[in-house]
Each structure stands twice: as structure tokens, then as C-alpha cells.
Amino acid sequence: MKTIFERHNIKETPARNSILSVLKEAKNPLNYDQIREKMDIEMDKATFYRNIAKFEELGMVHKFEADDRKWYFELSTSVHAHFICDTCHKIICVDVTIGDVEGEVKSIVLKGTCKGCKR
Amino acid sequence: MKTIFERHNIKETPARNSILSVLKEAKNPLNYDQIREKMDIEMDKATFYRNIAKFEELGMVHKFEADDRKWYFELSTSVHAHFICDTCHKIICVDVTIGDVEGEVKSIVLKGTCKGCKR
DNA sequence: CTCCTTGTGCAACTAAGTCGCATTGATAAA
DNA sequence: TTTATCAATGCGACTTAGTTGCACAAGGAG
């Protein structure tokens, strides 16, 4: 059984292990600060961003911008939507079905007021 | 017949007229640079952003982030989706129907590869 | 061991957007 | 008409997430 690193032909390093293990445990997409807080080791932000860029390039990680000028990262899975609440700013993964669209959809971001804040 | 400015209780100024008239003619959401190019007058970016913030606050304009760390603006209309192409970076307004979502959706952003780039 | 590639840390940089402040301009009161 | 008031504008400094250049470290190949 090849490791995820072997499968993608990149070296296994503590930094990469740490980033990936945080993403593996995450229920929702996380930004740099959130990931850093959860990581067991410290690393320079350049190291973080370079590794996440590599992961993305290899298709291991998917990123998108919320409405706070920050990138949010998650492990690549099947295409699903993210609901970003205007009020509490939480990001929630949701399943939606989308009607006909011209092109191949890879990411879906919905914004609005979540159930909890709406009430 | 009240002007749009009277209706929202704000002063009509050349800057505001210029911004709004660009947005009125736009087929798709535009960012600051795109709007500036199309405006008939010049104004400081602070003026632009403050006015657009006011428009947004009054519900006249809707803004969202694409994946390029820029805000895109359009006149508020019914909720519809924006498709952002990974390849050509064009932003296209599309009608979609989305299934059940927990909360009130105000904005929908789809990313992927558009029909033109996909082929 | 030496070469060479790849990963990391540090510090400087980038750029969209924001903010403080002085000035302008229009409206309202005197 | 003059004066007071308040919003709109311009300018320049600032903020901040993310990026880049460069020197150094690590680690495998020959």
C-alpha cells in the first residue's frame, strides 16, 4: 500500500504530514490561521502556502475564497457545495443538486443566512 | 418619479452616477478595475469603494469574491448564480435551480471550466 | 564524500481594499 | 448674502493575506 505521498511522487515531510492530518480531521474547509492553530508543529507561512499549492496542483486539495479575502482548503472529495453564513461566518458543507449549467462545475459556494442565524 | 438616489435618500453625485451607469450597462459582474475603465470620469479608489459600500448597504448592489482576490459588483437582481471559469476567468451569470439548502441563499458562485474552454 | 534536487525559514515584497484627515461642495439656518 | 453644518471627495498612509527571492538544510544517487 503506497502512501499518499508515494502515490503523488512527492517527499513525505513533517510539514506536509501535519497539514494533511489537519485537513483529514476537518469537517469543514479551513483557512490558514485555522489550520495553523490545529497543527502539531510550527512552520513558516511560506512553507504552508507552498505545500498547499503543491497539494492543489496534484489535485489532493481544493481551495476557494470565502467572502473574507481568505483561502479555504479541504481535501478533494466529490463536488459539493459550501454554505457561508453572512452572520456567523461559519462554513458548512452541504449537498445540493444543481440544474443545468453550461460547463463542468468543480466548486459551489452559496452565501446567505444559515438556519441558526436566520431564525 | 423619484430617482434611484431619492428613493434611497442619498445625494446624487457625478461619482455615483458614473458607477451606477456602468453597472446598469454591464452584462456580468465587474471588479474595480473593469468598472474604472468603463467610467466616463475619474475618481479616487477610496471614493469608488466608499460609494459601492454605500450602495451595498442600501441593497442596491451585490458583491462577491471570485477566486482572484477581487470583489465583483453587480446591481441587485433576483438571486442567480455566477459561473467563474478556471481557464478564461470569465464570469457568466447563469440560472440554476438548487435543491434543498438549510438557510436563505443570497448568492451562488460556481467554479469550473466553461463550455468554451472545456471542449 | 560530493553532487544535485527539493524543502524550509526569513525577510522583503505585492496588491486589493481600508482609513484618517484635510478640503470641497451643497444644503439649511440666520 | 453670509454662515454653519454635514456629506462627499482626494490624497496618502496603512493593513493584511498571500507571494517571492534567496540562502541554507536535508536527503537520496552515484
Short mmCIF file of C-alpha atoms (C1' of nucleotides) in Angstrom, two decimals:
data_model
loop_
_atom_site.label_atom_id
_atom_site.label_comp_id
_atom_site.label_asym_id
_atom_site.label_seq_id
_atom_site.Cartn_x
_atom_site.Cartn_y
_atom_site.Cartn_z
CA MET A 1 0.00 0.00 0.00
CA LYS A 2 1.56 3.22 -1.17
CA THR A 3 1.35 6.28 0.99
CA ILE A 4 -0.43 9.34 -0.32
CA PHE A 5 2.99 10.89 -0.86
CA GLU A 6 4.30 7.99 -2.88
CA ARG A 7 1.17 7.98 -4.96
CA HIS A 8 1.77 11.59 -5.91
CA ASN A 9 5.52 11.29 -6.21
CA ILE A 10 6.41 13.86 -3.59
CA LYS A 11 8.51 13.59 -0.47
CA GLU A 12 6.95 12.95 2.88
CA THR A 13 7.94 15.71 5.30
CA PRO A 14 6.77 16.70 8.78
CA ALA A 15 5.22 19.88 7.39
CA ARG A 16 3.23 18.01 4.78
CA ASN A 17 2.13 15.34 7.22
CA SER A 18 0.98 17.96 9.64
CA ILE A 19 -1.04 19.92 7.11
CA LEU A 20 -2.67 16.83 5.68
CA SER A 21 -3.60 15.37 9.01
CA VAL A 22 -5.37 18.56 9.99
CA LEU A 23 -7.31 18.52 6.74
CA LYS A 24 -8.17 14.87 7.20
CA GLU A 25 -9.80 15.53 10.53
CA ALA A 26 -11.56 18.71 9.44
CA LYS A 27 -15.30 18.60 8.96
CA ASN A 28 -15.35 21.85 7.00
CA PRO A 29 -12.90 23.83 4.91
CA LEU A 30 -10.32 25.74 6.93
CA ASN A 31 -8.20 28.80 6.29
CA TYR A 32 -4.51 29.25 7.05
CA ASP A 33 -4.99 30.53 10.58
CA GLN A 34 -7.40 27.77 11.48
CA ILE A 35 -5.08 25.12 10.13
CA ARG A 36 -2.08 26.61 11.88
CA GLU A 37 -3.85 26.50 15.23
CA LYS A 38 -4.58 22.83 14.81
CA MET A 39 -1.19 21.77 13.58
CA ASP A 40 1.11 19.94 15.96
CA ILE A 41 4.21 21.64 14.62
CA GLU A 42 5.06 25.17 13.62
CA MET A 43 6.13 26.12 10.17
CA ASP A 44 6.66 29.27 8.20
CA LYS A 45 3.64 30.51 6.32
CA ALA A 46 5.64 30.32 3.09
CA THR A 47 6.14 26.62 3.74
CA PHE A 48 2.46 26.20 4.40
CA TYR A 49 1.35 28.01 1.27
CA ARG A 50 3.92 26.33 -0.93
CA ASN A 51 2.88 22.91 0.24
CA ILE A 52 -0.79 23.61 -0.07
CA ALA A 53 -0.16 24.93 -3.57
CA LYS A 54 1.57 21.69 -4.40
CA PHE A 55 -1.28 19.66 -2.97
CA GLU A 56 -3.71 21.64 -5.05
CA GLU A 57 -1.64 21.24 -8.18
CA LEU A 58 -1.71 17.48 -7.62
CA GLY A 59 -5.43 17.50 -7.10
CA MET A 60 -5.21 16.44 -3.47
CA VAL A 61 -6.64 19.64 -2.06
CA HIS A 62 -9.31 22.00 -3.20
CA LYS A 63 -9.37 25.67 -2.30
CA PHE A 64 -11.80 28.52 -2.64
CA GLU A 65 -12.30 32.04 -1.40
CA ALA A 66 -14.98 32.84 1.08
CA ASP A 67 -16.06 36.46 1.35
CA ASP A 68 -13.35 37.37 3.84
CA ARG A 69 -10.42 37.57 1.46
CA LYS A 70 -9.04 34.30 2.76
CA TRP A 71 -8.48 30.99 1.08
CA TYR A 72 -10.22 27.96 2.49
CA PHE A 73 -8.81 24.49 1.99
CA GLU A 74 -10.18 20.99 2.13
CA LEU A 75 -9.23 17.57 0.85
CA SER A 76 -10.58 16.94 -2.60
CA THR A 77 -13.73 14.91 -2.49
CA SER A 78 -16.76 14.74 -4.67
CA VAL A 79 -18.11 18.11 -5.73
CA HIS A 80 -20.30 19.54 -3.06
CA ALA A 81 -21.43 22.98 -2.01
CA HIS A 82 -20.26 25.23 0.79
CA PHE A 83 -22.70 27.44 2.55
CA ILE A 84 -21.13 30.54 4.06
CA CYS A 85 -23.22 32.36 6.60
CA ASP A 86 -23.21 36.16 6.34
CA THR A 87 -23.87 36.45 10.03
CA CYS A 88 -21.89 33.82 11.90
CA HIS A 89 -19.37 33.29 9.06
CA LYS A 90 -19.41 29.57 9.55
CA ILE A 91 -18.73 27.44 6.50
CA ILE A 92 -20.88 24.39 6.17
CA CYS A 93 -20.58 21.64 3.61
CA VAL A 94 -23.95 20.90 2.04
CA ASP A 95 -25.29 18.60 -0.62
CA VAL A 96 -27.20 20.34 -3.33
CA THR A 97 -28.44 19.37 -6.70
CA ILE A 98 -27.86 21.90 -9.40
CA GLY A 99 -29.84 22.27 -12.56
CA ASP A 100 -28.38 22.56 -15.99
CA VAL A 101 -25.16 24.54 -16.28
CA GLU A 102 -23.02 25.26 -19.29
CA GLY A 103 -19.71 23.73 -18.35
CA GLU A 104 -18.09 21.49 -15.81
CA VAL A 105 -18.72 22.60 -12.27
CA LYS A 106 -15.92 21.95 -9.81
CA SER A 107 -16.92 24.07 -6.88
CA ILE A 108 -20.09 25.58 -5.48
CA VAL A 109 -20.30 28.35 -2.93
CA LEU A 110 -23.59 29.52 -1.52
CA LYS A 111 -23.88 32.58 0.66
CA GLY A 112 -26.71 33.74 2.79
CA THR A 113 -28.04 33.37 6.27
CA CYS A 114 -27.83 29.96 7.86
CA LYS A 115 -30.67 28.24 9.64
CA GLY A 116 -29.29 29.09 13.07
CA CYS A 117 -28.83 32.79 12.40
CA LYS A 118 -31.98 33.19 10.35
CA ARG A 119 -34.48 32.12 12.99
CA MET B 1 -40.98 59.58 -10.49
CA LYS B 2 -38.22 59.58 -7.91
CA THR B 3 -34.65 58.95 -8.94
CA ILE B 4 -32.83 55.97 -7.57
CA PHE B 5 -30.95 58.39 -5.31
CA GLU B 6 -34.08 59.97 -3.91
CA ARG B 7 -35.56 56.57 -3.29
CA HIS B 8 -32.57 55.64 -1.16
CA ASN B 9 -32.17 59.04 0.44
CA ILE B 10 -28.66 59.72 -0.73
CA LYS B 11 -27.24 62.55 -2.74
CA GLU B 12 -26.79 62.29 -6.45
CA THR B 13 -23.17 62.96 -7.36
CA PRO B 14 -21.15 62.55 -10.54
CA ALA B 15 -19.18 59.72 -8.97
CA ARG B 16 -22.30 57.82 -8.02
CA ASN B 17 -23.95 58.39 -11.36
CA SER B 18 -20.89 57.17 -13.14
CA ILE B 19 -20.56 53.99 -11.12
CA LEU B 20 -24.22 53.14 -11.41
CA SER B 21 -24.42 53.74 -15.11
CA VAL B 22 -21.54 51.34 -15.69
CA LEU B 23 -23.25 48.71 -13.59
CA LYS B 24 -26.52 49.25 -15.43
CA GLU B 25 -24.94 48.51 -18.76
CA ALA B 26 -22.90 45.57 -17.53
CA LYS B 27 -23.94 42.11 -18.57
CA ASN B 28 -21.84 40.44 -15.91
CA PRO B 29 -20.37 41.40 -12.55
CA LEU B 30 -17.34 43.65 -12.77
CA ASN B 31 -14.42 44.36 -10.48
CA TYR B 32 -12.95 47.75 -9.59
CA ASP B 33 -10.52 47.89 -12.49
CA GLN B 34 -13.11 46.88 -15.03
CA ILE B 35 -15.55 49.47 -13.75
CA ARG B 36 -12.90 52.17 -13.69
CA GLU B 37 -12.04 51.56 -17.32
CA LYS B 38 -15.64 51.99 -18.33
CA MET B 39 -16.38 55.06 -16.27
CA ASP B 40 -16.59 58.40 -18.03
CA ILE B 41 -14.94 60.27 -15.17
CA GLU B 42 -12.01 59.57 -12.91
CA MET B 43 -12.29 59.22 -9.20
CA ASP B 44 -10.15 58.11 -6.32
CA LYS B 45 -10.40 54.45 -5.45
CA ALA B 46 -11.44 55.41 -1.93
CA THR B 47 -14.38 57.27 -3.41
CA PHE B 48 -15.27 54.29 -5.52
CA TYR B 49 -15.12 51.81 -2.69
CA ARG B 50 -16.97 54.05 -0.26
CA ASN B 51 -19.77 54.59 -2.72
CA ILE B 52 -20.03 50.97 -3.65
CA ALA B 53 -20.12 50.12 0.05
CA LYS B 54 -22.99 52.54 0.48
CA PHE B 55 -24.82 51.01 -2.47
CA GLU B 56 -24.38 47.61 -0.98
CA GLU B 57 -25.55 48.72 2.43
CA LEU B 58 -28.70 50.07 0.78
CA GLY B 59 -29.24 46.84 -1.07
CA MET B 60 -28.72 48.41 -4.49
CA VAL B 61 -25.59 46.47 -5.29
CA HIS B 62 -24.46 42.94 -4.62
CA LYS B 63 -20.84 41.95 -4.34
CA PHE B 64 -18.92 38.71 -4.12
CA GLU B 65 -15.40 37.44 -4.37
CA ALA B 66 -14.24 35.46 -7.33
CA ASP B 67 -11.10 33.39 -6.92
CA ASP B 68 -8.74 36.22 -7.78
CA ARG B 69 -8.89 38.15 -4.51
CA LYS B 70 -11.04 40.84 -6.08
CA TRP B 71 -14.57 41.93 -5.37
CA TYR B 72 -17.08 41.75 -8.18
CA PHE B 73 -20.09 44.03 -8.23
CA GLU B 74 -23.46 43.98 -9.94
CA LEU B 75 -26.81 45.61 -9.46
CA SER B 76 -29.03 43.65 -7.13
CA THR B 77 -31.43 41.49 -9.02
CA SER B 78 -33.06 38.21 -8.30
CA VAL B 79 -30.77 35.58 -6.87
CA HIS B 80 -28.87 33.89 -9.62
CA ALA B 81 -25.61 32.04 -9.96
CA HIS B 82 -22.26 33.15 -11.30
CA PHE B 83 -20.09 30.72 -13.13
CA ILE B 84 -16.40 31.55 -12.97
CA CYS B 85 -14.21 29.78 -15.47
CA ASP B 86 -10.91 28.45 -14.14
CA THR B 87 -9.32 28.81 -17.53
CA CYS B 88 -10.54 32.01 -19.18
CA HIS B 89 -11.61 33.65 -15.88
CA LYS B 90 -14.77 34.96 -17.40
CA ILE B 91 -17.73 35.41 -15.08
CA ILE B 92 -21.04 34.39 -16.51
CA CYS B 93 -24.45 34.84 -14.96
CA VAL B 94 -26.43 31.62 -15.09
CA ASP B 95 -29.79 30.42 -13.95
CA VAL B 96 -29.67 27.35 -11.82
CA THR B 97 -32.06 25.57 -9.61
CA ILE B 98 -30.59 24.29 -6.43
CA GLY B 99 -32.10 21.67 -4.23
CA ASP B 100 -32.83 21.90 -0.56
CA VAL B 101 -30.49 24.05 1.49
CA GLU B 102 -30.56 24.85 5.16
CA GLY B 103 -30.90 28.60 5.21
CA GLU B 104 -31.63 31.56 2.99
CA VAL B 105 -29.37 31.65 -0.04
CA LYS B 106 -28.42 35.09 -1.30
CA SER B 107 -25.59 34.32 -3.64
CA ILE B 108 -24.35 31.38 -5.64
CA VAL B 109 -20.92 31.02 -7.15
CA LEU B 110 -19.98 28.08 -9.32
CA LYS B 111 -16.46 27.43 -10.47
CA GLY B 112 -15.17 25.10 -13.09
CA THR B 113 -14.42 25.02 -16.76
CA CYS B 114 -16.81 26.79 -19.07
CA LYS B 115 -18.22 25.30 -22.23
CA GLY B 116 -15.85 27.26 -24.45
CA CYS B 117 -12.70 26.24 -22.59
CA LYS B 118 -13.78 22.69 -21.90
CA ARG B 119 -14.06 21.44 -25.43
"C1'" DC C 1 32.12 12.08 0.29
"C1'" DT C 2 30.29 15.11 -3.29
"C1'" DC C 3 26.66 16.46 -6.36
"C1'" DC C 4 22.12 17.76 -7.07
"C1'" DT C 5 17.47 18.23 -6.24
"C1'" DT C 6 13.87 19.51 -3.11
"C1'" DG C 7 12.07 21.57 1.15
"C1'" DT C 8 12.30 25.20 4.64
"C1'" DG C 9 12.89 29.77 7.07
"C1'" DC C 10 13.41 34.51 6.87
"C1'" DA C 11 12.58 38.87 5.27
"C1'" DA C 12 11.13 41.74 1.77
"C1'" DC C 13 7.52 42.42 -1.26
"C1'" DT C 14 2.67 42.74 -3.63
"C1'" DA C 15 -1.75 44.46 -4.24
"C1'" DA C 16 -6.73 44.95 -3.23
"C1'" DG C 17 -9.02 47.24 -0.28
"C1'" DT C 18 -9.44 50.50 4.04
"C1'" DC C 19 -8.82 54.53 6.96
"C1'" DG C 20 -7.60 59.19 8.83
"C1'" DC C 21 -7.69 63.65 7.76
"C1'" DA C 22 -7.92 67.94 5.40
"C1'" DT C 23 -10.59 70.08 1.69
"C1'" DT C 24 -14.55 70.82 -1.15
"C1'" DG C 25 -19.25 71.40 -2.06
"C1'" DA C 26 -24.00 71.54 -1.45
"C1'" DT C 27 -27.89 72.42 1.64
"C1'" DA C 28 -30.01 74.78 5.54
"C1'" DA C 29 -30.35 78.24 9.02
"C1'" DA C 30 -29.71 83.23 10.23
"C1'" DT D 1 -25.97 87.24 1.30
"C1'" DT D 2 -23.38 85.21 4.77
"C1'" DT D 3 -22.55 81.50 7.89
"C1'" DA D 4 -22.92 76.94 9.91
"C1'" DT D 5 -23.28 72.08 9.05
"C1'" DC D 6 -22.67 67.77 7.19
"C1'" DA D 7 -21.80 64.63 3.49
"C1'" DA D 8 -18.67 63.57 -0.43
"C1'" DT D 9 -14.08 63.60 -2.23
"C1'" DG D 10 -8.92 63.24 -2.79
"C1'" DC D 11 -4.67 62.05 -1.04
"C1'" DG D 12 -1.55 59.34 1.18
"C1'" DA D 13 -0.58 56.17 4.66
"C1'" DC D 14 -1.87 51.83 6.23
"C1'" DT D 15 -3.47 46.76 6.56
"C1'" DT D 16 -3.05 42.09 5.66
"C1'" DA D 17 -3.42 37.56 3.19
"C1'" DG D 18 -0.66 35.69 0.37
"C1'" DT D 19 3.86 35.53 -2.66
"C1'" DT D 20 8.69 35.63 -3.89
"C1'" DG D 21 13.85 35.71 -3.74
"C1'" DC D 22 17.49 33.90 -1.60
"C1'" DA D 23 20.44 31.37 1.42
"C1'" DC D 24 20.67 27.31 3.94
"C1'" DA D 25 19.39 22.38 5.34
"C1'" DA D 26 18.13 17.64 4.30
"C1'" DG D 27 18.44 13.59 1.97
"C1'" DG D 28 18.99 10.43 -1.72
"C1'" DA D 29 22.00 8.99 -6.01
"C1'" DG D 30 26.25 8.00 -7.89
#
